[in-house]
């Protein structure tokens, strides 16, 4: 294969190909900057910064001769990340199951509770202040208690902690979204003699979606953090938290860092998944109009 | 201008037997005993089928409050209101009126078409019928080609036209408009006034229109109701016998200027408290 410079024609082909894939998306106007170009403009600076930081890290740890147990070199971490891949990804999977399980349980209960606050004023007035107070508590401190309640060896004990962590921000935000509705829209629905159920369906729920998704984004990263920290308090050994703890105790810090890298990747992937679902669910929202299409 | 029969197809109502809105001694007080504001006092008004009534007055004269009382978005503290021969609440439940606010209040998550269909959907109109009516209404406000756009892709004037299409889609007996063109620039505003008159003529609906613009009130109305504040009350009712259809020439006619002066003087008298009825 003889490498050659990409010609303008190639770039055009690439762009038209990209455009075809996303045909039908609004904002895909011919003559606008190509997708590739837009992506590079949008993500180029962050990617460059990432590479620079890694390079500096590598150079400085070598130049200053920093001990591995203080701060391993990126190359060492990468080495362990590759050689230990089957183990740490296996652990990562089990941690992810705990995080996802807790996320689904906590999120479902939170949404159910948010709808209950719309239906029954007593719940809104009686329980919401406590929910807001509970949201400020360091819920992770409950982990040893959850281990006691749900059996330390069961993933349920970790899911319980995660679900409590996820519950409060999702419930509080969704409730706000269901209530912070434009009064004009409520007047409008009233003029149409809409029932409370129709107001919920046509105004309150769509209005709550942005609030709900911003809470889910926070909750997605919190759920991975919650699962790992809950694992520090004991349980099966084949999970990320216990692995990080054990390798750190044995001064095998590059192993611990490699596991942390797995946790980060899982956290980011979870977050990105929520963002994608958000785009599908509410393409009309003001925050997404500029980014959809070209 | 304000005469006619029960049949809306044949012309404008005679104003007595065929009243769409009747207000008798209507008053409205906001707040509690310690902090009360009397927004309206002793409102007597009759609006005949097919009329175009403007409520005009300075801020705080209660013109929007009166509109919201007619639309059952507020309840009167005194007196009696009858809309389409029944209490306002029943009229609202029967979907006797469409309403247009100063803000278009379109739902961002719905397309233009779906926004127009919303009241029909809530009324349980069948899908095909909804689509047909939305089509018809969007053609009426000349936005047919924008049916599949989202509201934020439209200009302010276009959004307000969608709101008008939505309010008229279920063919209400009464169209309530609360400063609908207040947020638009002067050029768009005059175009919209022209559009609204055309729509009013074509649909033969009855309109109650709140504004603080004297030329707007005169250009649009069959009668201008002049209100004055503290407490809000009707200080004058001025007939506008300008011929239809009204257009740019109407705006340049002597009669038009004379009526504007008449309304302005009525407003001034109301302000100084001389013109109380």
Coordinates of N, CA and C in Angstrom, one line a residue, chain B residues 74-226:
Chain B
X74 N -59.6 32.7 35.9 CA -59.8 33.3 37.2 C -61.3 33.3 37.6
X75 N -61.7 33.4 38.9 CA -63.1 33.4 39.2 C -63.4 34.8 39.8
X76 N -64.6 35.4 39.4 CA -64.9 36.7 39.9 C -65.2 36.7 41.4
X77 N -65.0 37.9 42.0 CA -65.3 38.0 43.4 C -66.7 38.5 43.6
X78 N -67.2 39.2 42.5 CA -68.6 39.7 42.6 C -69.2 39.7 41.2
X79 N -70.5 39.8 41.1 CA -71.2 39.9 39.9 C -71.4 38.5 39.2
X80 N -71.8 38.6 37.9 CA -72.1 37.4 37.2 C -71.6 37.5 35.8
X81 N -71.0 36.3 35.3 CA -70.5 36.2 33.9 C -71.3 35.1 33.2
X82 N -71.7 35.3 32.0 CA -72.3 34.3 31.2 C -71.5 34.2 29.9
X83 N -71.0 33.0 29.5 CA -70.3 32.8 28.3 C -71.1 31.8 27.5
X84 N -71.5 32.2 26.3 CA -72.3 31.3 25.4 C -73.5 30.7 26.2
X85 N -74.1 31.6 27.0 CA -75.3 31.1 27.7 C -75.1 30.2 28.9
X86 N -73.9 30.1 29.4 CA -73.6 29.3 30.6 C -72.5 29.9 31.4
X87 N -72.3 29.4 32.6 CA -71.2 29.9 33.5 C -69.9 29.7 32.7
X88 N -68.9 30.5 33.0 CA -67.6 30.4 32.3 C -67.0 29.0 32.5
X89 N -67.1 28.4 33.7 CA -66.5 27.1 33.9 C -67.1 26.1 32.9
X90 N -68.4 26.1 32.8 CA -69.1 25.2 31.8 C -68.6 25.4 30.4
X91 N -68.5 26.8 30.1 CA -68.0 27.1 28.7 C -66.6 26.6 28.5
X92 N -65.8 26.6 29.5 CA -64.4 26.1 29.4 C -64.5 24.6 29.2
X93 N -65.3 23.9 30.0 CA -65.3 22.5 29.9 C -65.9 22.1 28.6
X94 N -66.8 22.9 28.0 CA -67.4 22.6 26.7 C -66.4 23.1 25.5
X95 N -65.3 23.6 25.9 CA -64.3 24.1 24.9 C -65.0 25.1 24.0
X96 N -65.6 26.1 24.6 CA -66.3 27.2 23.8 C -65.3 28.3 23.4
X97 N -64.1 28.3 23.9 CA -63.2 29.4 23.5 C -61.8 28.9 23.3
X98 N -61.1 29.5 22.4 CA -59.7 29.3 22.2 C -59.0 30.6 22.8
X99 N -57.7 30.4 23.2 CA -57.0 31.5 23.8 C -55.6 31.6 23.2
X100 N -55.2 32.9 23.1 CA -53.9 33.2 22.6 C -53.3 34.2 23.5
X101 N -52.1 33.8 24.1 CA -51.4 34.7 25.0 C -50.4 35.6 24.4
X102 N -49.8 36.5 25.1 CA -48.7 37.3 24.6 C -47.6 36.5 24.1
X103 N -47.2 35.5 24.9 CA -46.2 34.5 24.4 C -46.9 33.4 23.6
X104 N -46.3 32.9 22.6 CA -47.0 31.9 21.7 C -47.3 30.6 22.6
X105 N -46.5 30.3 23.6 CA -46.8 29.1 24.4 C -47.0 27.9 23.6
X106 N -46.1 27.7 22.7 CA -46.1 26.4 21.9 C -45.2 25.4 22.7
X107 N -45.6 24.1 22.6 CA -44.8 23.1 23.2 C -43.6 22.7 22.3
X108 N -42.4 22.9 22.9 CA -41.2 22.7 22.1 C -41.0 21.3 21.6
X109 N -41.6 20.3 22.3 CA -41.4 18.9 22.0 C -42.4 18.5 20.9
X110 N -43.2 19.4 20.5 CA -44.2 19.0 19.4 C -43.9 19.8 18.2
X111 N -44.1 19.2 17.0 CA -44.0 19.9 15.8 C -45.1 21.0 15.7
X112 N -45.0 21.9 14.7 CA -46.1 22.9 14.5 C -47.4 22.2 14.3
X113 N -47.5 21.1 13.5 CA -48.7 20.4 13.3 C -49.2 19.8 14.6
X114 N -48.3 19.2 15.3 CA -48.8 18.5 16.6 C -49.2 19.6 17.6
X115 N -48.6 20.7 17.6 CA -49.1 21.8 18.5 C -50.5 22.2 18.1
X116 N -50.8 22.3 16.8 CA -52.2 22.7 16.4 C -53.2 21.6 16.7
X117 N -52.7 20.4 16.7 CA -53.6 19.2 17.0 C -53.8 19.0 18.5
X118 N -53.0 19.6 19.3 CA -53.1 19.4 20.8 C -54.5 19.5 21.3
X119 N -55.2 20.6 21.1 CA -56.6 20.7 21.7 C -57.5 19.6 21.1
X120 N -57.3 19.3 19.8 CA -58.2 18.3 19.2 C -57.9 17.0 19.8
X121 N -56.6 16.7 20.1 CA -56.2 15.4 20.7 C -56.9 15.3 22.1
X122 N -56.8 16.4 22.9 CA -57.4 16.4 24.2 C -58.9 16.2 24.1
X123 N -59.5 16.8 23.1 CA -61.0 16.6 22.9 C -61.3 15.2 22.4
X124 N -60.3 14.4 22.0 CA -60.6 13.1 21.6 C -61.1 13.0 20.1
X125 N -60.7 14.0 19.3 CA -61.0 14.0 17.9 C -60.1 12.9 17.2
X126 N -60.7 12.1 16.3 CA -60.0 11.0 15.6 C -58.8 11.6 14.8
X127 N -57.9 10.7 14.7 CA -56.6 11.0 14.1 C -56.7 11.7 12.7
X128 N -57.5 11.1 11.8 CA -57.6 11.7 10.5 C -58.3 13.1 10.5
X129 N -59.3 13.2 11.3 CA -60.0 14.4 11.5 C -59.0 15.5 12.0
X130 N -58.2 15.1 13.0 CA -57.2 16.0 13.6 C -56.3 16.5 12.5
X131 N -55.8 15.6 11.7 CA -54.8 16.0 10.7 C -55.4 16.9 9.7
X132 N -56.7 16.6 9.3 CA -57.3 17.4 8.3 C -57.5 18.9 8.9
X133 N -58.0 18.9 10.1 CA -58.2 20.3 10.7 C -56.9 21.1 10.9
X134 N -55.9 20.4 11.3 CA -54.6 21.0 11.5 C -54.1 21.6 10.1
X135 N -54.3 20.8 9.1 CA -53.9 21.2 7.7 C -54.7 22.5 7.3
X136 N -56.0 22.4 7.6 CA -56.9 23.5 7.2 C -56.5 24.8 8.0
X137 N -56.2 24.6 9.3 CA -55.9 25.8 10.1 C -54.5 26.4 9.7
X138 N -53.5 25.5 9.4 CA -52.2 26.0 9.1 C -52.3 26.7 7.7
X139 N -53.2 26.2 6.8 CA -53.4 26.9 5.6 C -54.0 28.3 5.8
X140 N -54.9 28.4 6.8 CA -55.5 29.6 7.1 C -54.5 30.7 7.6
X141 N -53.6 30.2 8.4 CA -52.5 31.2 8.9 C -51.3 31.2 8.0
X142 N -51.4 30.5 6.8 CA -50.4 30.5 5.8 C -49.1 30.0 6.3
X143 N -49.2 28.8 7.0 CA -47.9 28.2 7.5 C -47.9 26.7 7.1
X144 N -48.7 26.3 6.0 CA -48.8 24.9 5.7 C -47.5 24.3 5.5
X145 N -46.5 25.0 4.9 CA -45.3 24.3 4.5 C -44.3 24.2 5.8
X146 N -44.8 24.8 6.9 CA -43.9 24.7 8.1 C -44.5 23.6 9.1
X147 N -45.5 22.8 8.6 CA -46.2 21.9 9.6 C -45.2 21.0 10.3
X148 N -44.1 20.6 9.7 CA -43.3 19.6 10.3 C -42.1 20.2 11.0
X149 N -42.0 21.5 11.0 CA -41.0 22.2 11.8 C -41.3 22.2 13.3
X150 N -40.2 22.5 14.0 CA -40.5 22.6 15.5 C -40.6 24.1 15.7
X151 N -41.3 24.5 16.8 CA -41.6 25.9 17.1 C -40.3 26.8 17.1
X152 N -39.2 26.3 17.6 CA -38.1 27.1 17.8 C -37.4 27.5 16.4
X153 N -37.8 26.8 15.4 CA -37.3 27.1 14.1 C -38.1 28.2 13.4
X154 N -39.1 28.7 14.0 CA -39.9 29.7 13.4 C -39.7 31.1 14.1
X155 N -40.0 32.2 13.3 CA -39.9 33.5 13.9 C -41.0 33.8 14.9
X156 N -40.9 34.9 15.6 CA -41.9 35.2 16.7 C -43.3 35.3 16.1
X157 N -43.4 36.0 14.9 CA -44.6 36.2 14.3 C -45.3 34.9 13.8
X158 N -44.4 34.1 13.2 CA -44.9 32.8 12.8 C -45.4 31.9 13.9
X159 N -44.6 32.0 15.0 CA -45.0 31.2 16.2 C -46.4 31.7 16.7
X160 N -46.6 33.0 16.7 CA -47.9 33.5 17.1 C -49.0 33.1 16.2
X161 N -48.7 33.0 14.9 CA -49.7 32.5 14.0 C -50.1 31.0 14.2
X162 N -49.1 30.2 14.6 CA -49.3 28.8 15.0 C -50.3 28.8 16.2
X163 N -50.0 29.7 17.2 CA -50.9 29.8 18.4 C -52.3 30.1 18.0
X164 N -52.5 31.0 17.0 CA -53.8 31.4 16.5 C -54.5 30.2 15.9
X165 N -53.7 29.5 15.0 CA -54.2 28.3 14.4 C -54.7 27.2 15.4
X166 N -53.9 27.1 16.5 CA -54.2 26.1 17.5 C -55.5 26.6 18.2
X167 N -55.6 27.9 18.5 CA -56.8 28.3 19.2 C -58.1 28.2 18.4
X168 N -57.9 28.2 17.0 CA -59.1 28.2 16.2 C -59.4 26.8 15.7
X169 N -58.5 25.9 15.9 CA -58.6 24.5 15.3 C -59.9 23.8 15.7
X170 N -60.4 24.0 16.8 CA -61.6 23.3 17.3 C -62.8 24.2 17.1
X171 N -62.7 25.2 16.3 CA -63.8 26.1 15.9 C -64.6 26.6 17.2
X172 N -63.9 27.3 18.1 CA -64.6 27.8 19.3 C -65.5 29.0 18.9
X173 N -66.5 29.2 19.8 CA -67.4 30.3 19.5 C -66.7 31.6 19.8
X174 N -65.6 31.5 20.6 CA -65.0 32.8 21.1 C -63.5 32.6 21.1
X175 N -62.8 33.7 20.6 CA -61.4 33.7 20.6 C -60.9 34.8 21.6
X176 N -60.2 34.4 22.6 CA -59.7 35.3 23.6 C -58.2 35.6 23.3
X177 N -57.8 36.8 23.2 CA -56.4 37.2 22.8 C -55.9 38.2 23.8
X178 N -54.8 37.8 24.5 CA -54.2 38.7 25.5 C -52.9 39.3 25.0
X179 N -53.0 40.5 24.5 CA -51.9 41.2 23.9 C -51.0 40.2 23.0
X180 N -51.7 39.6 22.0 CA -51.0 38.6 21.3 C -49.9 39.1 20.4
X181 N -49.9 40.4 20.1 CA -48.9 40.9 19.2 C -47.9 41.8 20.0
X182 N -48.0 41.8 21.3 CA -47.3 42.7 22.1 C -45.8 42.5 22.0
X183 N -45.3 41.3 21.7 CA -43.9 41.0 21.7 C -43.3 41.2 20.2
X184 N -44.2 41.6 19.3 CA -43.7 41.6 17.9 C -43.3 43.0 17.5
X185 N -42.4 43.1 16.5 CA -42.0 44.4 16.0 C -43.1 45.0 15.2
X186 N -43.0 46.3 15.0 CA -44.2 47.1 14.4 C -44.6 46.6 13.0
X187 N -43.6 46.2 12.2 CA -44.0 45.8 10.8 C -44.7 44.5 10.9
X188 N -44.2 43.5 11.6 CA -44.8 42.2 11.8 C -46.2 42.4 12.4
X189 N -46.3 43.3 13.3 CA -47.5 43.5 14.0 C -48.6 44.0 13.1
X190 N -48.3 44.9 12.2 CA -49.3 45.4 11.2 C -49.8 44.2 10.3
X191 N -48.8 43.4 9.9 CA -49.1 42.3 9.0 C -50.0 41.3 9.8
X192 N -49.7 41.1 11.0 CA -50.5 40.1 11.8 C -51.9 40.7 12.1
X193 N -52.0 42.0 12.2 CA -53.4 42.6 12.4 C -54.2 42.3 11.2
X194 N -53.6 42.5 10.0 CA -54.3 42.3 8.7 C -54.7 40.9 8.6
X195 N -53.8 39.9 9.0 CA -54.0 38.5 8.9 C -55.2 38.2 9.9
X196 N -55.2 38.7 11.0 CA -56.2 38.4 12.0 C -57.6 38.8 11.6
X197 N -57.6 40.0 10.9 CA -58.9 40.5 10.4 C -59.4 39.5 9.3
X198 N -58.5 39.1 8.5 CA -58.9 38.2 7.4 C -59.4 36.9 8.0
X199 N -58.7 36.4 9.0 CA -59.1 35.1 9.7 C -60.5 35.3 10.4
X200 N -60.6 36.5 11.0 CA -61.9 36.8 11.7 C -63.1 36.8 10.7
X201 N -62.8 37.4 9.6 CA -63.8 37.4 8.5 C -64.2 36.0 8.0
X202 N -63.1 35.3 7.8 CA -63.3 33.9 7.2 C -64.0 33.0 8.2
X203 N -63.6 33.0 9.4 CA -64.1 32.1 10.4 C -65.4 32.6 11.1
X204 N -65.6 33.9 11.0 CA -66.8 34.5 11.7 C -66.8 34.2 13.1
X205 N -65.7 34.2 13.8 CA -65.6 33.9 15.2 C -65.8 35.3 15.9
X206 N -66.0 35.2 17.2 CA -66.1 36.4 18.1 C -64.8 36.5 18.8
X207 N -64.3 37.8 18.8 CA -62.9 38.0 19.3 C -63.0 39.0 20.5
X208 N -62.3 38.6 21.6 CA -62.1 39.6 22.7 C -60.5 39.8 22.7
X209 N -60.1 41.0 22.5 CA -58.7 41.3 22.2 C -58.2 42.3 23.2
X210 N -57.2 41.9 24.0 CA -56.6 42.9 25.0 C -55.4 43.5 24.3
X211 N -55.3 44.8 24.4 CA -54.1 45.5 23.9 C -53.9 46.8 24.7
X212 N -52.7 47.4 24.5 CA -52.5 48.7 25.1 C -52.1 49.7 23.9
X213 N -52.4 49.2 22.7 CA -52.1 50.1 21.5 C -53.4 50.6 20.9
X214 N -53.5 51.9 20.9 CA -54.7 52.6 20.4 C -54.9 52.3 18.9
X215 N -53.9 52.5 18.1 CA -54.2 52.2 16.6 C -54.6 50.7 16.4
X216 N -53.9 49.8 17.2 CA -54.3 48.4 17.0 C -55.8 48.2 17.3
X217 N -56.2 48.7 18.5 CA -57.6 48.6 18.9 C -58.5 49.1 17.8
X218 N -58.3 50.3 17.3 CA -59.2 50.9 16.4 C -59.2 50.1 15.1
X219 N -58.0 49.8 14.6 CA -57.9 49.1 13.3 C -58.7 47.7 13.3
X220 N -58.6 47.0 14.4 CA -59.2 45.7 14.5 C -60.6 45.6 14.8
X221 N -61.1 46.5 15.7 CA -62.3 46.2 16.4 C -63.6 46.7 15.7
X222 N -64.7 46.1 16.2 CA -66.0 46.7 15.9 C -66.4 47.6 17.0
X223 N -65.9 47.3 18.2 CA -66.1 48.2 19.4 C -64.9 48.2 20.3
X224 N -64.5 49.4 20.8 CA -63.3 49.5 21.7 C -63.9 49.7 23.1
X225 N -63.5 48.9 24.0 CA -63.9 49.1 25.4 C -62.7 49.7 26.1
X226 N -62.9 51.0 26.5 CA -61.8 51.7 27.2 C -61.9 51.5 28.7

